Short mmCIF file of C-alpha atoms in Angstrom, two decimals:
data_model
loop_
_atom_site.label_atom_id
_atom_site.label_comp_id
_atom_site.label_asym_id
_atom_site.label_seq_id
_atom_site.Cartn_x
_atom_site.Cartn_y
_atom_site.Cartn_z
CA MET A 1 -112.28 121.25 12.37
CA GLU A 2 -110.69 121.96 9.19
CA SER A 3 -107.83 123.28 10.41
CA ASN A 4 -107.30 120.22 12.13
CA ARG A 5 -108.25 118.15 9.33
CA ALA A 6 -104.91 119.99 7.17
CA ILE A 7 -102.52 119.67 10.55
CA LEU A 8 -103.40 116.20 10.55
CA ALA A 9 -102.57 115.22 7.14
CA ILE A 10 -99.45 116.86 7.37
CA VAL A 11 -97.80 115.71 10.61
CA LEU A 12 -99.16 112.19 9.54
CA SER A 13 -97.49 112.67 6.23
CA VAL A 14 -94.31 114.13 7.22
CA ILE A 15 -93.36 113.39 10.97
CA ILE A 16 -94.39 109.53 10.56
CA LEU A 17 -92.57 109.59 7.02
CA VAL A 18 -89.29 110.80 8.50
CA GLY A 19 -89.41 110.30 11.47
CA TYR A 20 -90.31 106.15 11.23
CA GLN A 21 -86.41 105.61 11.30
CA TYR A 22 -85.82 107.21 14.37
CA LEU A 23 -88.99 106.21 16.21
CA PHE A 24 -89.88 102.66 14.81
CA ALA A 25 -86.42 100.90 13.55
CA PRO A 26 -86.28 97.38 14.63
CA PRO A 27 -83.14 97.45 17.57
CA PRO A 28 -81.27 98.32 15.86
CA PRO A 29 -80.80 71.07 9.49
CA PRO A 30 -80.50 68.60 7.86
CA SER A 31 -78.47 66.05 10.08
CA SER A 32 -75.24 65.36 9.52
CA PRO A 33 -74.74 61.26 9.42
CA ALA A 34 -74.34 59.65 12.81
CA VAL A 35 -70.53 58.38 13.58
CA THR A 36 -70.30 55.33 15.72
CA GLU A 37 -67.92 56.71 18.64
CA ASN A 38 -65.63 54.07 19.67
CA ALA A 39 -65.95 55.36 23.65
CA ALA A 40 -63.45 53.31 26.12
CA PRO A 41 -64.11 54.76 29.57
CA VAL A 42 -61.99 57.27 31.33
CA ALA A 43 -59.18 54.65 33.81
CA GLY A 44 -61.26 53.36 36.53
CA GLY A 45 -64.53 53.80 34.53
CA GLN A 46 -65.94 56.60 36.57
CA GLU A 47 -67.56 59.02 34.90
CA VAL A 48 -66.28 62.77 34.52
CA SER A 49 -67.92 66.07 35.47
CA LEU A 50 -67.22 69.11 33.18
CA THR A 51 -68.01 72.20 33.79
CA ALA A 52 -68.24 75.30 30.82
CA PRO A 53 -66.05 77.55 31.77
CA GLN A 54 -66.02 81.12 29.61
CA LEU A 55 -63.95 80.42 27.41
CA PRO A 56 -61.49 83.30 25.98
CA LEU A 57 -61.14 84.41 22.63
CA PRO A 58 -57.85 83.17 21.39
CA SER A 59 -55.89 85.59 18.83
CA PRO A 60 -55.00 83.57 15.53
CA PRO A 61 -53.03 80.54 16.56
CA PRO A 62 -49.33 80.05 14.15
CA ALA A 63 -50.40 77.27 11.85
CA SER A 64 -47.83 74.03 12.34
CA PRO A 65 -45.21 73.76 10.02
CA PRO A 66 -46.79 72.06 6.89
CA ALA A 67 -44.35 69.17 5.27
CA ARG A 68 -44.46 70.83 2.03
CA PRO A 69 -46.40 74.47 0.66
CA ALA A 70 -50.12 74.57 1.58
CA ARG A 71 -52.66 74.61 -1.50
CA ASP A 72 -55.54 76.72 -2.05
CA ILE A 73 -58.49 74.60 -3.02
CA THR A 74 -60.81 76.03 -5.32
CA VAL A 75 -64.54 74.38 -4.87
CA ASP A 76 -66.98 75.91 -7.77
CA THR A 77 -71.22 74.75 -7.91
CA PRO A 78 -73.41 76.78 -9.70
CA LEU A 79 -74.02 79.18 -6.85
CA TYR A 80 -70.43 80.43 -5.91
CA ARG A 81 -67.01 79.66 -6.22
CA ALA A 82 -65.10 78.87 -2.77
CA VAL A 83 -61.29 79.14 -2.31
CA PHE A 84 -59.97 77.02 1.21
CA THR A 85 -56.42 76.85 2.43
CA GLU A 86 -54.54 74.06 3.40
CA ASN A 87 -53.11 76.22 5.91
CA GLY A 88 -56.02 75.96 8.90
CA GLY A 89 -58.68 74.96 7.08
CA GLY A 90 -60.27 77.82 6.75
CA VAL A 91 -62.59 79.80 3.51
CA LYS A 92 -59.63 82.64 1.88
CA SER A 93 -62.64 83.69 -0.26
CA PHE A 94 -66.03 83.46 -0.98
CA LEU A 95 -67.64 84.57 -4.68
CA LEU A 96 -71.65 84.43 -5.39
CA LYS A 97 -72.25 84.02 -9.02
CA LYS A 98 -75.31 85.56 -9.38
CA TYR A 99 -74.98 88.35 -7.99
CA ARG A 100 -72.53 91.09 -9.33
CA GLU A 101 -70.93 94.14 -7.04
CA THR A 102 -72.60 96.99 -9.34
CA VAL A 103 -74.94 96.97 -12.06
CA ALA A 104 -72.61 97.53 -14.58
CA VAL A 105 -72.35 94.60 -17.59
CA ASP A 106 -68.53 94.18 -16.49
CA SER A 107 -68.67 94.10 -12.59
CA PRO A 108 -67.16 91.23 -10.87
CA PRO A 109 -69.15 88.30 -8.87
CA LYS A 110 -70.42 89.38 -5.20
CA GLU A 111 -67.64 88.76 -2.80
CA LEU A 112 -68.76 88.21 0.60
CA MET A 113 -65.87 87.06 2.37
CA THR A 114 -61.65 87.40 1.52
CA ALA A 115 -58.26 87.43 3.41
CA ALA A 116 -55.71 89.43 2.40
CA GLU A 117 -52.55 88.49 2.86
CA GLY A 118 -51.60 87.86 6.70
CA SER A 119 -55.21 87.92 7.69
CA GLU A 120 -57.09 85.41 9.53
CA PRO A 121 -59.44 83.40 7.43
CA SER A 122 -62.80 82.15 8.33
CA LEU A 123 -64.40 78.88 9.23
CA GLN A 124 -61.58 77.48 10.65
CA PHE A 125 -62.06 74.94 13.45
CA LEU A 126 -60.01 74.52 16.99
CA TRP A 127 -60.26 72.07 19.81
CA GLY A 128 -58.38 71.65 22.70
CA ASP A 129 -56.66 74.51 24.30
CA GLY A 130 -55.54 76.19 20.22
CA ALA A 131 -52.28 76.43 21.02
CA ALA A 132 -51.68 75.72 16.91
CA LEU A 133 -53.80 75.04 13.73
CA PRO A 134 -52.94 72.17 11.90
CA PHE A 135 -51.74 71.69 8.30
CA PHE A 136 -55.05 70.11 6.80
CA GLU A 137 -54.07 68.28 3.90
CA ALA A 138 -57.02 68.15 1.12
CA ASP A 139 -57.97 65.14 -0.24
CA ARG A 140 -57.74 66.66 -3.64
CA PRO A 141 -56.59 69.66 -5.29
CA ALA A 142 -59.61 71.35 -6.38
CA LEU A 143 -63.94 70.22 -6.27
CA THR A 144 -66.41 70.90 -8.87
CA VAL A 145 -69.66 70.49 -8.11
CA ASP A 146 -72.30 70.58 -11.17
CA SER A 147 -75.18 68.55 -9.77
CA GLY A 148 -76.17 66.31 -6.41
CA SER A 149 -73.70 67.08 -4.09
CA ALA A 150 -69.63 66.52 -2.98
CA VAL A 151 -67.48 66.29 -0.38
CA LEU A 152 -64.07 67.65 0.41
CA THR A 153 -62.09 65.98 3.21
CA MET A 154 -59.24 67.72 5.08
CA SER A 155 -57.05 66.34 7.80
CA GLY A 156 -54.62 67.34 10.23
CA ARG A 157 -53.18 66.57 13.57
CA LEU A 158 -52.83 68.92 16.78
CA PRO A 159 -49.38 68.91 18.91
CA SER A 160 -51.36 66.72 21.54
CA GLY A 161 -51.96 63.61 19.08
CA VAL A 162 -55.65 64.53 18.68
CA GLU A 163 -56.59 64.47 14.78
CA LEU A 164 -59.00 66.51 13.45
CA VAL A 165 -61.09 65.63 10.24
CA ARG A 166 -63.11 68.02 8.41
CA ARG A 167 -65.84 67.09 6.01
CA LEU A 168 -67.04 69.70 4.14
CA THR A 169 -70.49 68.55 1.74
CA PHE A 170 -71.37 71.19 -0.78
CA SER A 171 -74.56 70.66 -2.86
CA ALA A 172 -75.21 72.26 -6.68
CA ASP A 173 -78.46 73.60 -5.67
CA SER A 174 -77.73 75.12 -1.97
CA TYR A 175 -76.00 78.11 0.05
CA VAL A 176 -75.78 75.75 2.62
CA MET A 177 -72.44 74.06 3.26
CA GLU A 178 -73.02 70.91 5.91
CA LEU A 179 -69.36 71.51 8.14
CA SER A 180 -68.64 68.25 10.25
CA VAL A 181 -65.30 67.97 12.29
CA ASP A 182 -64.33 64.08 13.51
CA VAL A 183 -61.94 65.21 16.54
CA ILE A 184 -60.20 61.66 17.06
CA ASN A 185 -58.07 60.94 20.02
CA ARG A 186 -55.13 59.20 18.70
CA THR A 187 -53.06 58.64 22.04
CA ASP A 188 -53.29 56.15 25.05
CA SER A 189 -54.23 58.94 27.52
CA PRO A 190 -57.74 60.67 27.38
CA VAL A 191 -58.21 64.64 26.41
CA GLN A 192 -59.99 67.09 27.58
CA GLY A 193 -61.02 69.89 24.93
CA ALA A 194 -63.97 72.34 23.81
CA PRO A 195 -64.38 73.11 19.95
CA LEU A 196 -64.54 76.52 18.60
CA LEU A 197 -65.52 77.58 15.42
CA ARG A 198 -63.90 81.11 13.79
CA MET A 199 -65.78 83.39 11.42
CA THR A 200 -64.39 86.70 11.17
CA ASN A 201 -66.21 89.30 8.93
CA ARG A 202 -66.09 92.79 7.26
CA PRO A 203 -69.13 94.92 6.02
CA PHE A 204 -70.14 93.29 2.25
CA SER A 205 -70.11 96.75 0.77
CA PRO A 206 -68.34 99.81 1.48
CA VAL A 207 -71.02 102.04 0.93
CA SER A 208 -73.24 101.39 4.55
CA ASN A 209 -77.40 101.75 4.14
CA SER A 210 -77.70 103.62 7.22
CA TYR A 211 -81.28 102.74 6.97
CA VAL A 212 -81.23 98.52 7.18
CA PHE A 213 -78.59 96.99 9.98
CA SER A 214 -75.24 95.58 9.23
CA GLY A 215 -73.42 93.54 11.69
CA PRO A 216 -73.70 90.31 14.12
CA ALA A 217 -76.97 88.76 14.55
CA VAL A 218 -78.26 85.84 17.01
CA PHE A 219 -81.25 83.96 17.10
CA THR A 220 -81.88 82.86 20.95
CA GLY A 221 -84.62 81.15 23.02
CA GLY A 222 -85.69 85.06 23.27
CA GLY A 223 -85.42 85.43 19.78
CA LEU A 224 -83.52 87.71 17.20
CA GLU A 225 -81.34 89.75 18.11
CA GLN A 226 -79.08 92.39 16.11
CA ILE A 227 -76.06 93.55 17.97
CA LYS A 228 -74.42 97.02 17.17
CA PRO A 229 -70.32 96.33 16.30
CA GLU A 230 -70.10 100.25 18.18
CA ASP A 231 -71.31 98.19 21.29
CA ILE A 232 -69.26 95.10 21.29
CA SER A 233 -66.05 97.09 20.81
CA LYS A 234 -67.33 99.58 24.01
CA GLU A 235 -67.94 96.59 26.14
CA GLY A 236 -64.90 94.82 24.81
CA GLY A 237 -66.62 91.86 23.66
CA ARG A 238 -69.82 90.02 24.03
CA SER A 239 -70.61 86.26 25.15
CA ILE A 240 -74.60 84.91 24.13
CA GLY A 241 -75.93 81.72 25.23
CA ASP A 242 -79.16 81.34 26.14
CA GLY A 243 -80.36 78.71 23.67
CA LEU A 244 -78.29 79.45 20.72
CA ARG A 245 -79.88 78.58 17.60
CA TRP A 246 -77.43 80.27 14.69
CA THR A 247 -74.95 83.12 14.88
CA ALA A 248 -74.67 85.06 11.80
CA TYR A 249 -73.28 88.36 10.26
CA GLU A 250 -75.84 90.18 8.03
CA GLY A 251 -75.96 93.23 5.89
CA THR A 252 -78.57 94.49 3.75
CA TYR A 253 -78.70 91.82 1.13
CA PHE A 254 -76.49 89.09 2.40
CA LEU A 255 -75.00 87.13 5.38
CA CYS A 256 -72.90 84.37 6.64
CA GLY A 257 -74.02 82.17 8.65
CA LEU A 258 -73.38 79.14 11.51
CA ILE A 259 -75.88 76.53 12.43
CA PRO A 260 -74.95 74.95 15.42
CA LEU A 261 -76.44 71.10 15.33
CA GLN A 262 -76.92 70.31 18.90
CA ASP A 263 -79.17 67.21 18.65
CA GLY A 264 -77.49 63.68 19.16
CA SER A 265 -74.62 63.90 16.58
CA GLY A 266 -74.57 67.80 16.89
CA ARG A 267 -72.36 67.58 19.88
CA TRP A 268 -72.38 71.62 20.07
CA GLY A 269 -73.86 71.56 24.26
CA ASP A 270 -74.23 74.98 25.57
CA ALA A 271 -73.15 76.61 21.90
CA ARG A 272 -72.29 80.05 23.19
CA ALA A 273 -71.23 83.54 20.74
CA GLU A 274 -68.68 85.00 21.29
CA LEU A 275 -68.33 88.64 19.69
CA SER A 276 -65.53 90.71 19.44
CA VAL A 277 -64.41 93.57 16.83
CA SER A 278 -61.37 94.79 15.78
CA GLY A 279 -60.61 97.55 13.98
CA GLU A 280 -63.84 99.64 13.15
CA THR A 281 -65.43 96.97 10.78
CA GLN A 282 -63.76 93.38 11.46
CA VAL A 283 -66.18 91.19 13.84
CA ARG A 284 -64.83 87.81 15.02
CA THR A 285 -67.16 85.32 15.85
CA VAL A 286 -66.45 82.27 17.39
CA LEU A 287 -68.86 79.42 17.91
CA THR A 288 -68.24 77.71 21.03
CA GLY A 289 -69.35 74.26 23.22
CA ALA A 290 -68.83 73.22 26.43
CA PRO A 291 -65.35 71.33 27.25
CA GLU A 292 -65.27 67.16 26.65
CA ILE A 293 -63.09 64.39 27.38
CA VAL A 294 -62.46 62.44 24.71
CA PRO A 295 -61.21 58.74 25.90
CA PRO A 296 -58.17 57.24 24.16
CA GLN A 297 -59.05 55.59 20.49
CA GLY A 298 -62.11 57.89 20.83
CA VAL A 299 -64.00 59.60 18.57
CA ARG A 300 -66.40 63.05 18.86
CA ARG A 301 -68.29 64.66 15.72
CA TYR A 302 -69.01 68.34 16.11
CA ALA A 303 -71.81 69.14 12.98
CA CYS A 304 -72.53 72.67 12.04
CA ASN A 305 -74.29 73.96 8.93
CA VAL A 306 -72.56 76.69 7.33
CA TYR A 307 -75.12 79.73 4.69
CA PHE A 308 -73.18 81.68 3.26
CA GLY A 309 -75.17 83.72 0.68
CA PRO A 310 -78.51 85.99 -0.30
CA LYS A 311 -81.12 86.86 2.36
CA GLN A 312 -83.71 85.43 0.54
CA LEU A 313 -86.33 83.92 2.16
CA GLU A 314 -87.02 80.98 0.46
CA ALA A 315 -83.19 80.08 0.39
CA LEU A 316 -83.17 80.78 3.70
CA THR A 317 -85.94 79.01 4.87
CA ALA A 318 -84.68 75.88 2.62
CA ALA A 319 -81.63 76.17 4.79
CA ASN A 320 -83.40 76.79 8.01
CA ALA A 321 -86.73 77.78 8.91
CA GLU A 322 -85.35 79.93 12.46
CA LEU A 323 -82.38 81.31 10.24
CA ALA A 324 -85.37 83.03 7.86
CA ARG A 325 -86.29 85.21 10.78
CA ILE A 326 -83.35 87.60 9.92
CA VAL A 327 -85.21 88.61 6.98
CA ASN A 328 -87.16 90.98 9.82
CA PHE A 329 -89.03 94.14 8.40
CA GLY A 330 -89.71 95.01 11.87
CA TRP A 331 -92.94 96.55 12.76
CA TRP A 332 -94.35 95.75 9.63
CA ASP A 333 -93.09 92.49 9.09
CA PHE A 334 -96.86 90.74 9.48
CA ILE A 335 -98.07 92.84 6.33
CA ALA A 336 -94.56 92.81 4.45
CA LYS A 337 -93.84 89.59 3.75
CA PRO A 338 -97.26 88.93 2.46
CA THR A 339 -97.00 91.98 -0.06
CA LEU A 340 -93.32 89.85 -0.71
CA ALA A 341 -95.25 87.08 -1.58
CA LEU A 342 -97.45 88.47 -4.04
CA LEU A 343 -94.40 90.57 -5.82
CA ASN A 344 -92.29 87.37 -6.23
CA PHE A 345 -95.73 85.74 -7.61
CA LEU A 346 -96.55 88.09 -9.97
CA TYR A 347 -92.73 88.43 -11.23
CA ARG A 348 -93.13 84.68 -12.20
CA TYR A 349 -95.57 85.64 -15.37
CA VAL A 350 -94.61 89.22 -16.15
CA HIS A 351 -90.53 88.98 -15.33
CA ASN A 352 -90.22 92.34 -14.30
CA TYR A 353 -90.37 93.49 -10.70
CA GLY A 354 -90.77 97.35 -11.96
CA VAL A 355 -94.42 95.50 -13.77
CA ALA A 356 -95.02 93.71 -10.53
CA ILE A 357 -94.83 96.77 -8.30
CA ILE A 358 -97.38 98.44 -10.63
CA LEU A 359 -99.83 95.20 -10.15
CA VAL A 360 -99.31 95.18 -6.34
CA THR A 361 -100.19 98.59 -6.26
CA ILE A 362 -103.58 98.26 -8.61
CA ILE A 363 -104.29 95.34 -6.27
CA ILE A 364 -103.43 97.53 -3.39
CA LYS A 365 -105.48 100.31 -4.47
CA ALA A 366 -108.33 97.79 -5.44
CA LEU A 367 -108.69 96.99 -2.07
CA PHE A 368 -108.75 100.61 -0.48
CA TRP A 369 -110.97 101.54 -3.13
CA PRO A 370 -114.01 101.59 -1.29
CA ILE A 371 -112.51 103.65 1.49
CA ALA A 372 -111.17 105.65 -0.83
CA GLN A 373 -114.31 106.46 -2.57
CA LYS A 374 -115.81 107.40 1.08
CA GLY A 375 -113.53 109.67 2.31
CA MET A 376 -112.84 111.36 -1.35
CA LYS A 377 -116.91 112.33 -1.29
CA SER A 378 -116.71 113.28 2.65
CA MET A 379 -114.19 115.88 1.59
CA LYS A 380 -116.81 116.86 -1.70
CA THR A 381 -119.51 117.41 0.95
CA MET A 382 -117.42 119.21 3.49
CA GLN A 383 -116.47 121.52 0.57
CA LYS A 384 -120.36 122.35 -0.29
CA LEU A 385 -120.68 122.94 3.32
CA GLN A 386 -117.95 125.61 3.50
CA PRO A 387 -120.68 128.84 3.30
CA LYS A 388 -122.57 127.01 5.78
CA MET A 389 -119.54 127.07 8.02
CA ALA A 390 -118.42 130.34 7.23
CA LYS A 391 -122.16 131.88 8.21
CA LEU A 392 -121.45 129.83 11.75
CA ARG A 393 -118.15 131.35 12.60
CA GLU A 394 -119.02 134.38 12.00
CA LYS A 395 -122.30 134.21 13.93
CA TYR A 396 -120.38 132.19 17.35
CA GLY A 397 -116.71 133.43 16.46
CA ASN A 398 -116.71 134.63 19.58
CA ASP A 399 -117.80 131.79 21.08
CA LYS A 400 -115.46 128.57 20.41
CA GLU A 401 -117.57 126.09 22.55
CA LYS A 402 -121.15 127.01 20.96
CA LEU A 403 -119.61 127.41 17.77
CA ASN A 404 -118.04 123.54 17.76
CA VAL A 405 -121.52 122.79 19.07
CA GLU A 406 -123.30 123.68 15.43
CA MET A 407 -120.05 122.64 13.82
CA MET A 408 -120.84 119.26 15.00
CA GLN A 409 -124.52 119.44 14.27
CA LEU A 410 -123.65 120.46 10.81
CA TYR A 411 -121.48 117.20 9.94
CA LYS A 412 -124.60 114.79 12.00
CA THR A 413 -127.07 117.02 9.65
CA TYR A 414 -125.34 116.15 6.06
CA LYS A 415 -123.47 112.80 7.50
CA VAL A 416 -120.22 114.17 7.08
CA ASN A 417 -117.24 112.94 8.93
CA PRO A 418 -114.82 116.06 9.23
CA LEU A 419 -111.82 113.35 9.10
CA GLY A 420 -112.79 111.58 6.72
CA GLY A 421 -110.72 112.49 3.70
CA CYS A 422 -107.69 111.86 6.05
CA LEU A 423 -108.96 108.37 6.82
CA PRO A 424 -107.46 106.64 3.55
CA MET A 425 -104.58 108.17 4.26
CA LEU A 426 -103.60 107.17 7.46
CA LEU A 427 -105.10 103.54 6.71
CA GLN A 428 -102.17 103.50 3.56
CA ILE A 429 -99.21 104.06 6.00
CA PRO A 430 -99.01 100.82 7.06
CA VAL A 431 -98.96 98.89 3.64
CA PHE A 432 -96.78 102.21 2.71
CA PHE A 433 -94.30 101.57 5.11
CA ALA A 434 -94.26 97.84 4.54
CA LEU A 435 -93.63 98.42 0.95
CA TYR A 436 -90.79 100.98 2.03
CA LYS A 437 -89.13 97.91 3.98
CA VAL A 438 -89.59 95.29 1.16
CA LEU A 439 -88.06 97.89 -1.38
CA LEU A 440 -85.07 98.75 0.98
CA GLN A 441 -84.37 95.80 2.14
CA THR A 442 -84.98 92.35 -0.67
CA ILE A 443 -82.75 91.00 -2.33
CA GLU A 444 -84.86 90.85 -5.01
CA LEU A 445 -85.24 94.21 -6.18
CA ARG A 446 -81.07 94.66 -5.44
CA HIS A 447 -80.38 95.39 -9.70
CA ALA A 448 -83.54 94.72 -10.60
CA PRO A 449 -84.06 96.82 -14.12
CA PHE A 450 -87.62 98.05 -15.03
CA MET A 451 -87.28 100.50 -18.12
CA LEU A 452 -85.11 103.12 -19.74
CA TRP A 453 -82.72 104.27 -17.31
CA ILE A 454 -84.08 102.59 -14.19
CA ASN A 455 -81.90 99.43 -14.06
CA ASP A 456 -81.55 99.54 -10.01
CA LEU A 457 -85.00 99.17 -8.31
CA SER A 458 -84.18 98.99 -5.10
CA ALA A 459 -81.36 102.78 -5.94
CA PRO A 460 -82.85 106.04 -6.75
CA ASP A 461 -83.81 106.91 -10.50
CA ARG A 462 -81.42 109.09 -11.81
CA LEU A 463 -81.42 110.23 -15.46
CA ALA A 464 -77.78 110.91 -16.52
CA ILE A 465 -77.48 114.23 -19.06
CA GLY A 466 -73.89 113.69 -19.53
CA MET A 467 -72.95 116.52 -16.97
CA GLU A 468 -72.74 116.37 -12.88
CA ILE A 469 -75.54 118.02 -11.50
CA PRO A 470 -74.81 118.84 -7.40
CA TYR A 471 -75.97 116.66 -4.87
CA LEU A 472 -78.04 114.69 -7.08
CA GLY A 473 -75.85 113.43 -9.59
CA GLY A 474 -78.86 113.16 -12.75
CA ILE A 475 -82.18 114.30 -13.38
CA PRO A 476 -84.52 112.04 -10.70
CA VAL A 477 -87.45 112.00 -13.18
CA LEU A 478 -89.32 109.71 -11.62
CA THR A 479 -89.46 111.51 -8.63
CA LEU A 480 -90.28 114.90 -10.19
CA LEU A 481 -93.37 113.02 -12.43
CA MET A 482 -94.59 111.92 -8.43
CA GLY A 483 -94.73 115.56 -7.11
CA ALA A 484 -96.38 116.72 -9.96
CA SER A 485 -98.78 113.64 -9.73
CA MET A 486 -99.69 114.35 -5.99
CA PHE A 487 -99.94 118.49 -6.97
CA LEU A 488 -102.24 117.41 -9.74
CA GLN A 489 -104.06 115.08 -7.15
CA GLN A 490 -104.44 118.07 -4.62
CA LYS A 491 -106.09 120.53 -7.36
CA MET A 492 -108.57 118.22 -8.16
CA SER A 493 -109.56 117.97 -4.80
CA PRO A 494 -111.86 120.25 -2.79
CA ALA A 495 -110.21 122.75 -1.32
CA ALA A 496 -110.07 124.07 1.86
CA GLY A 497 -112.01 127.33 2.77
CA ASP A 498 -109.10 128.74 5.02
CA PRO A 499 -107.10 130.08 2.38
CA THR A 500 -104.29 129.75 4.84
CA GLN A 501 -104.77 126.06 5.01
CA GLN A 502 -104.64 125.96 1.46
CA LYS A 503 -101.42 127.28 1.01
CA VAL A 504 -99.84 125.01 3.96
CA MET A 505 -101.46 121.65 1.49
CA MET A 506 -99.64 123.59 -1.02
CA PHE A 507 -96.18 122.59 0.03
CA LEU A 508 -97.00 118.93 1.03
CA PRO A 509 -96.28 117.96 -2.82
CA LEU A 510 -92.52 120.02 -2.80
CA ILE A 511 -92.01 118.45 0.90
CA PHE A 512 -92.57 114.62 -0.49
CA THR A 513 -90.72 115.35 -3.54
CA PHE A 514 -88.02 116.58 -1.56
CA MET A 515 -88.09 113.69 0.74
CA PHE A 516 -88.41 110.65 -1.95
CA LEU A 517 -85.40 111.63 -3.88
CA ASN A 518 -83.24 109.57 -2.02
CA PHE A 519 -85.80 106.93 -1.79
CA ALA A 520 -85.81 103.57 -3.89
CA SER A 521 -87.08 103.84 -7.40
CA GLY A 522 -89.95 100.84 -6.52
CA LEU A 523 -90.98 102.59 -3.77
CA VAL A 524 -91.32 106.34 -6.62
CA LEU A 525 -92.90 103.93 -8.43
CA TYR A 526 -95.20 102.90 -6.25
CA TRP A 527 -96.31 105.87 -4.57
CA LEU A 528 -96.59 107.08 -8.45
CA VAL A 529 -98.73 104.93 -9.68
CA ASN A 530 -100.44 104.82 -6.37
CA ASN A 531 -101.45 108.77 -7.01
CA LEU A 532 -102.55 108.03 -10.85
CA LEU A 533 -105.05 105.23 -9.55
CA SER A 534 -106.60 108.21 -7.17
CA ILE A 535 -106.44 110.72 -9.88
CA ALA A 536 -108.32 108.43 -11.65
CA GLN A 537 -110.77 107.89 -9.27
CA GLN A 538 -111.57 111.67 -8.28
CA TYR A 539 -111.41 112.36 -11.64
CA PHE A 540 -114.86 110.06 -11.26
CA ILE A 541 -116.21 111.39 -8.63
CA ASN A 542 -116.27 114.61 -9.96
CA ARG A 543 -117.82 113.77 -13.03
CA GLN A 544 -120.95 111.92 -10.77
CA ASP A 545 -121.00 115.03 -8.72
CA GLU A 546 -121.75 117.43 -11.87
CA ALA A 547 -123.99 115.01 -13.75
#
């Protein structure tokens, strides 16, 4: 039984930690003001019944010849700087002011979206047959929003005689952009068309995180769905409807999302997300709606909220409660989100996420203290029973069934659980993985400094020594301290009677140290502090036993 306990501990520690990503990782709005429609009936006063055929994904059509060269319109808010082009009305660049590309002091702001010369800008709106993108004349050359909100209006005309009036509302304290497009039929005949809003994305970082999903995601009546770009590429595209609430492109820490407003004023009936992939990394998302007929001099308005910003729960919830579902911690969501809330609550007072992690560790340890106490005492009692167990093995060595019966009787007599020492570890595994997911993909920890050389709690700790260490780069001081604390904890714990078992258990700190080398330094900090608290607890138990 003692050997079984050791094997169980190793299997649970190693297999669960290493195999988690393969076994359990998740697979992979305020309304706009209503527009009064000048809706004349179709000839003969008859209503026209429309079907919603599958809409193809159009290639970027050429813009209609402008009367003058297209301008770039810069929109500046305290949170971001966006550049829109009059040539098609799309966004060419989107910079987040409060986030940087790297931890370097001179690092530029984080770029979520950039359109190289000749490539397709995002947020281009099409209506009708998509034959041409109009020249959208802006009502101002630039826009600065220091407080409150402001509107940028861009107007263009299609060859069919339909006028498109785009209004983008920007707020100083929000990453949400409210986009509305009025489709105005300036002709004397009804026209038919369907709305298409395009968004093009590439990975937000050249270095991908294989442990966190990156790519397109949609939220429908069936819940959150994250689609791997390679799957879309193999299928030649994918169309998703089924009560579409929003569609987005996400990375580890950032996202670009489209939220169609499908109420009475939004008009995105039967909204769908048409996904396609070009090259190896570029993903195009086309938000489409059902075809409609606009009568002569009639107006149709299509409204959509656009979120370009961090995957921060508070900001996402303020934008749209359903959009916040994109922060997905998988199986451990029910533990991870309260843990994140506690972490942020403590940070408001200590202003250091490293210190906040230490306090969270102390709180979690306090909650598990009674269970850990029983487990350690159980192990201590098991150590005292080793001589008696050795005699039973000697007496019933050839009769396994009788040996097990006598062993169980011995445990019952001394009121000890042979698996009691493993119980605290088993109970802490969900908490460990929940915190692991939080520290791995929560933007609050991105580039968050702790102290000394640890300037990013979401990255592995490395102490530079003036020379490059193969594979590591620098010295993983925190990880080595964690391994040393685990070794000390094991030396202080009651030793098993079986020498072979003791040798196997001695490898456990080495295995953990190797596994933790590339873990986020915030997670290593949690495990180190947890080990130190366990050492203190074991010390007091040993003192009580000696007294």
